[in-house]
Amino acid sequence: MTASILPLALDRVRFQAGDATILDDVSLEVRAGRRLVVLGANGAGKSVLLRLCHGLLEPTAGTVRWRAPADAARARQAMVFQRPVMLRRSALANLAYPLAKRGVARDARMARAREVMGRVGL
């Protein structure tokens, strides 16, 4: 069994979009073996909080830290969106897209995407 990437710690995280403050002064810690439920009304910032935790957004202020180094932590994370979006591309291109966003070289990301497709018989 591999080591946990937890804890996850947010320290005084703030996120702004234009003039709107979406999250302000959020601090929390999620420890290994524990669960955290995030509840709130529409527009309260729940999805923004998750995107910050997964490195899909950068905080305006404060820090988001995983126990593992960022690259190792991201390799063990997954986030399922409420409305999944497939790009108007091939399945291979959809698999390679997040690797491109992480700066992985084209040859390496295409090889990885082909490997994953092979695992599921595509």
PDB file of C-alpha atoms in Angstrom:
ATOM      1  CA  MET A   1       0.000   0.000   0.000  1.00  0.00           C
ATOM      2  CA  THR A   2       1.349   3.438  -0.878  1.00  0.00           C
ATOM      3  CA  ALA A   3       1.710   6.244   1.624  1.00  0.00           C
ATOM      4  CA  SER A   4      -1.094   8.739   2.022  1.00  0.00           C
ATOM      5  CA  ILE A   5      -0.796  12.187   0.459  1.00  0.00           C
ATOM      6  CA  LEU A   6      -2.754  13.575   3.415  1.00  0.00           C
ATOM      7  CA  PRO A   7      -2.808  15.738   5.376  1.00  0.00           C
ATOM      8  CA  LEU A   8      -4.062  18.541   3.228  1.00  0.00           C
ATOM      9  CA  ALA A   9      -3.786  21.954   4.852  1.00  0.00           C
ATOM     10  CA  LEU A  10      -5.204  25.295   3.782  1.00  0.00           C
ATOM     11  CA  ASP A  11      -3.854  28.298   5.624  1.00  0.00           C
ATOM     12  CA  ARG A  12      -5.664  31.649   5.342  1.00  0.00           C
ATOM     13  CA  VAL A  13      -6.674  30.991   1.738  1.00  0.00           C
ATOM     14  CA  ARG A  14      -8.338  33.777  -0.186  1.00  0.00           C
ATOM     15  CA  PHE A  15      -9.659  33.635  -3.743  1.00  0.00           C
ATOM     16  CA  GLN A  16     -10.876  36.559  -5.774  1.00  0.00           C
ATOM     17  CA  ALA A  17     -12.348  36.647  -9.273  1.00  0.00           C
ATOM     18  CA  GLY A  18     -12.174  40.213 -10.489  1.00  0.00           C
ATOM     19  CA  ASP A  19     -13.662  42.393  -7.761  1.00  0.00           C
ATOM     20  CA  ALA A  20     -15.598  39.515  -6.179  1.00  0.00           C
ATOM     21  CA  THR A  21     -14.156  37.727  -3.148  1.00  0.00           C
ATOM     22  CA  ILE A  22     -15.217  34.090  -3.458  1.00  0.00           C
ATOM     23  CA  LEU A  23     -13.351  32.697  -0.416  1.00  0.00           C
ATOM     24  CA  ASP A  24     -11.764  34.702   2.375  1.00  0.00           C
ATOM     25  CA  ASP A  25      -9.449  33.520   5.162  1.00  0.00           C
ATOM     26  CA  VAL A  26     -10.208  29.787   4.866  1.00  0.00           C
ATOM     27  CA  SER A  27      -8.052  27.532   7.049  1.00  0.00           C
ATOM     28  CA  LEU A  28      -8.583  23.795   7.478  1.00  0.00           C
ATOM     29  CA  GLU A  29      -6.758  20.488   7.694  1.00  0.00           C
ATOM     30  CA  VAL A  30      -7.840  17.106   6.363  1.00  0.00           C
ATOM     31  CA  ARG A  31      -5.951  14.268   8.021  1.00  0.00           C
ATOM     32  CA  ALA A  32      -5.421  10.742   6.743  1.00  0.00           C
ATOM     33  CA  GLY A  33      -8.309   8.468   7.665  1.00  0.00           C
ATOM     34  CA  ARG A  34     -10.688  11.381   8.263  1.00  0.00           C
ATOM     35  CA  ARG A  35     -13.553  12.707   6.173  1.00  0.00           C
ATOM     36  CA  LEU A  36     -14.565  16.267   5.530  1.00  0.00           C
ATOM     37  CA  VAL A  37     -17.961  17.361   4.252  1.00  0.00           C
ATOM     38  CA  VAL A  38     -18.264  20.756   2.602  1.00  0.00           C
ATOM     39  CA  LEU A  39     -21.826  22.089   2.571  1.00  0.00           C
ATOM     40  CA  GLY A  40     -23.160  25.377   1.308  1.00  0.00           C
ATOM     41  CA  ALA A  41     -25.689  27.090  -0.889  1.00  0.00           C
ATOM     42  CA  ASN A  42     -25.225  27.557  -4.621  1.00  0.00           C
ATOM     43  CA  GLY A  43     -22.464  30.081  -5.203  1.00  0.00           C
ATOM     44  CA  ALA A  44     -20.964  29.646  -1.729  1.00  0.00           C
ATOM     45  CA  GLY A  45     -17.561  28.641  -3.123  1.00  0.00           C
ATOM     46  CA  LYS A  46     -17.541  24.847  -2.635  1.00  0.00           C
ATOM     47  CA  SER A  47     -16.330  24.089  -6.162  1.00  0.00           C
ATOM     48  CA  VAL A  48     -13.749  26.874  -5.977  1.00  0.00           C
ATOM     49  CA  LEU A  49     -12.475  25.373  -2.711  1.00  0.00           C
ATOM     50  CA  LEU A  50     -12.080  21.944  -4.348  1.00  0.00           C
ATOM     51  CA  ARG A  51     -10.381  23.435  -7.404  1.00  0.00           C
ATOM     52  CA  LEU A  52      -7.930  25.238  -5.114  1.00  0.00           C
ATOM     53  CA  CYS A  53      -7.200  22.002  -3.233  1.00  0.00           C
ATOM     54  CA  HIS A  54      -6.512  20.164  -6.494  1.00  0.00           C
ATOM     55  CA  GLY A  55      -4.317  22.899  -7.935  1.00  0.00           C
ATOM     56  CA  LEU A  56      -6.760  23.770 -10.716  1.00  0.00           C
ATOM     57  CA  LEU A  57      -6.861  27.328  -9.356  1.00  0.00           C
ATOM     58  CA  GLU A  58      -4.219  29.312  -7.498  1.00  0.00           C
ATOM     59  CA  PRO A  59      -5.227  31.183  -4.329  1.00  0.00           C
ATOM     60  CA  THR A  60      -5.103  34.972  -4.371  1.00  0.00           C
ATOM     61  CA  ALA A  61      -3.524  34.731  -0.911  1.00  0.00           C
ATOM     62  CA  GLY A  62      -2.669  31.997   1.572  1.00  0.00           C
ATOM     63  CA  THR A  63      -1.326  28.502   0.994  1.00  0.00           C
ATOM     64  CA  VAL A  64      -2.595  25.058   0.016  1.00  0.00           C
ATOM     65  CA  ARG A  65      -0.251  22.234   1.077  1.00  0.00           C
ATOM     66  CA  TRP A  66      -0.349  18.474   0.743  1.00  0.00           C
ATOM     67  CA  ARG A  67       2.040  16.318   2.760  1.00  0.00           C
ATOM     68  CA  ALA A  68       3.470  14.917  -0.462  1.00  0.00           C
ATOM     69  CA  PRO A  69       5.276  17.178  -2.946  1.00  0.00           C
ATOM     70  CA  ALA A  70       2.835  18.835  -5.371  1.00  0.00           C
ATOM     71  CA  ASP A  71       3.566  16.564  -8.342  1.00  0.00           C
ATOM     72  CA  ALA A  72       3.313  13.391  -6.258  1.00  0.00           C
ATOM     73  CA  ALA A  73       0.111  14.613  -4.593  1.00  0.00           C
ATOM     74  CA  ARG A  74      -1.503  15.520  -7.920  1.00  0.00           C
ATOM     75  CA  ALA A  75      -0.660  12.106  -9.342  1.00  0.00           C
ATOM     76  CA  ARG A  76      -2.804  10.521  -6.591  1.00  0.00           C
ATOM     77  CA  GLN A  77      -5.757  12.922  -6.779  1.00  0.00           C
ATOM     78  CA  ALA A  78      -8.993  12.794  -8.691  1.00  0.00           C
ATOM     79  CA  MET A  79     -11.877  15.194  -8.943  1.00  0.00           C
ATOM     80  CA  VAL A  80     -15.234  14.342 -10.475  1.00  0.00           C
ATOM     81  CA  PHE A  81     -17.089  17.366 -11.733  1.00  0.00           C
ATOM     82  CA  GLN A  82     -20.848  17.687 -11.427  1.00  0.00           C
ATOM     83  CA  ARG A  83     -21.128  18.143 -15.195  1.00  0.00           C
ATOM     84  CA  PRO A  84     -18.304  16.228 -16.871  1.00  0.00           C
ATOM     85  CA  VAL A  85     -17.069  17.825 -20.063  1.00  0.00           C
ATOM     86  CA  MET A  86     -15.495  15.973 -22.943  1.00  0.00           C
ATOM     87  CA  LEU A  87     -13.598  18.117 -25.386  1.00  0.00           C
ATOM     88  CA  ARG A  88     -14.726  17.855 -29.007  1.00  0.00           C
ATOM     89  CA  ARG A  89     -11.731  15.694 -29.730  1.00  0.00           C
ATOM     90  CA  SER A  90     -10.844  12.030 -29.696  1.00  0.00           C
ATOM     91  CA  ALA A  91     -10.759  10.026 -26.472  1.00  0.00           C
ATOM     92  CA  LEU A  92      -6.967   9.984 -26.818  1.00  0.00           C
ATOM     93  CA  ALA A  93      -6.831  13.791 -26.994  1.00  0.00           C
ATOM     94  CA  ASN A  94      -9.143  14.090 -23.964  1.00  0.00           C
ATOM     95  CA  LEU A  95      -6.829  11.845 -21.949  1.00  0.00           C
ATOM     96  CA  ALA A  96      -3.736  13.769 -23.042  1.00  0.00           C
ATOM     97  CA  TYR A  97      -5.193  17.234 -22.364  1.00  0.00           C
ATOM     98  CA  PRO A  98      -4.593  17.409 -18.575  1.00  0.00           C
ATOM     99  CA  LEU A  99      -1.005  16.289 -19.093  1.00  0.00           C
ATOM    100  CA  ALA A 100      -0.509  19.143 -21.555  1.00  0.00           C
ATOM    101  CA  LYS A 101      -1.829  21.564 -18.921  1.00  0.00           C
ATOM    102  CA  ARG A 102       0.838  20.206 -16.554  1.00  0.00           C
ATOM    103  CA  GLY A 103       3.571  20.850 -19.125  1.00  0.00           C
ATOM    104  CA  VAL A 104       4.238  17.217 -20.056  1.00  0.00           C
ATOM    105  CA  ALA A 105       5.991  16.925 -23.432  1.00  0.00           C
ATOM    106  CA  ARG A 106       3.752  15.877 -26.333  1.00  0.00           C
ATOM    107  CA  ASP A 107       5.456  12.514 -26.963  1.00  0.00           C
ATOM    108  CA  ALA A 108       5.300  11.591 -23.273  1.00  0.00           C
ATOM    109  CA  ARG A 109       1.664  12.603 -22.824  1.00  0.00           C
ATOM    110  CA  MET A 110       0.539  10.753 -25.968  1.00  0.00           C
ATOM    111  CA  ALA A 111       2.408   7.622 -24.840  1.00  0.00           C
ATOM    112  CA  ARG A 112       0.748   7.841 -21.413  1.00  0.00           C
ATOM    113  CA  ALA A 113      -2.700   8.392 -22.943  1.00  0.00           C
ATOM    114  CA  ARG A 114      -2.227   5.361 -25.228  1.00  0.00           C
ATOM    115  CA  GLU A 115      -1.134   3.277 -22.235  1.00  0.00           C
ATOM    116  CA  VAL A 116      -4.278   4.234 -20.309  1.00  0.00           C
ATOM    117  CA  MET A 117      -6.511   3.497 -23.297  1.00  0.00           C
ATOM    118  CA  GLY A 118      -4.856   0.095 -23.612  1.00  0.00           C
ATOM    119  CA  ARG A 119      -5.624  -0.685 -19.969  1.00  0.00           C
ATOM    120  CA  VAL A 120      -9.346  -0.282 -20.621  1.00  0.00           C
ATOM    121  CA  GLY A 121      -9.312  -2.061 -23.964  1.00  0.00           C
ATOM    122  CA  LEU A 122      -9.604   0.969 -26.247  1.00  0.00           C
TER     123      LEU A 122
END
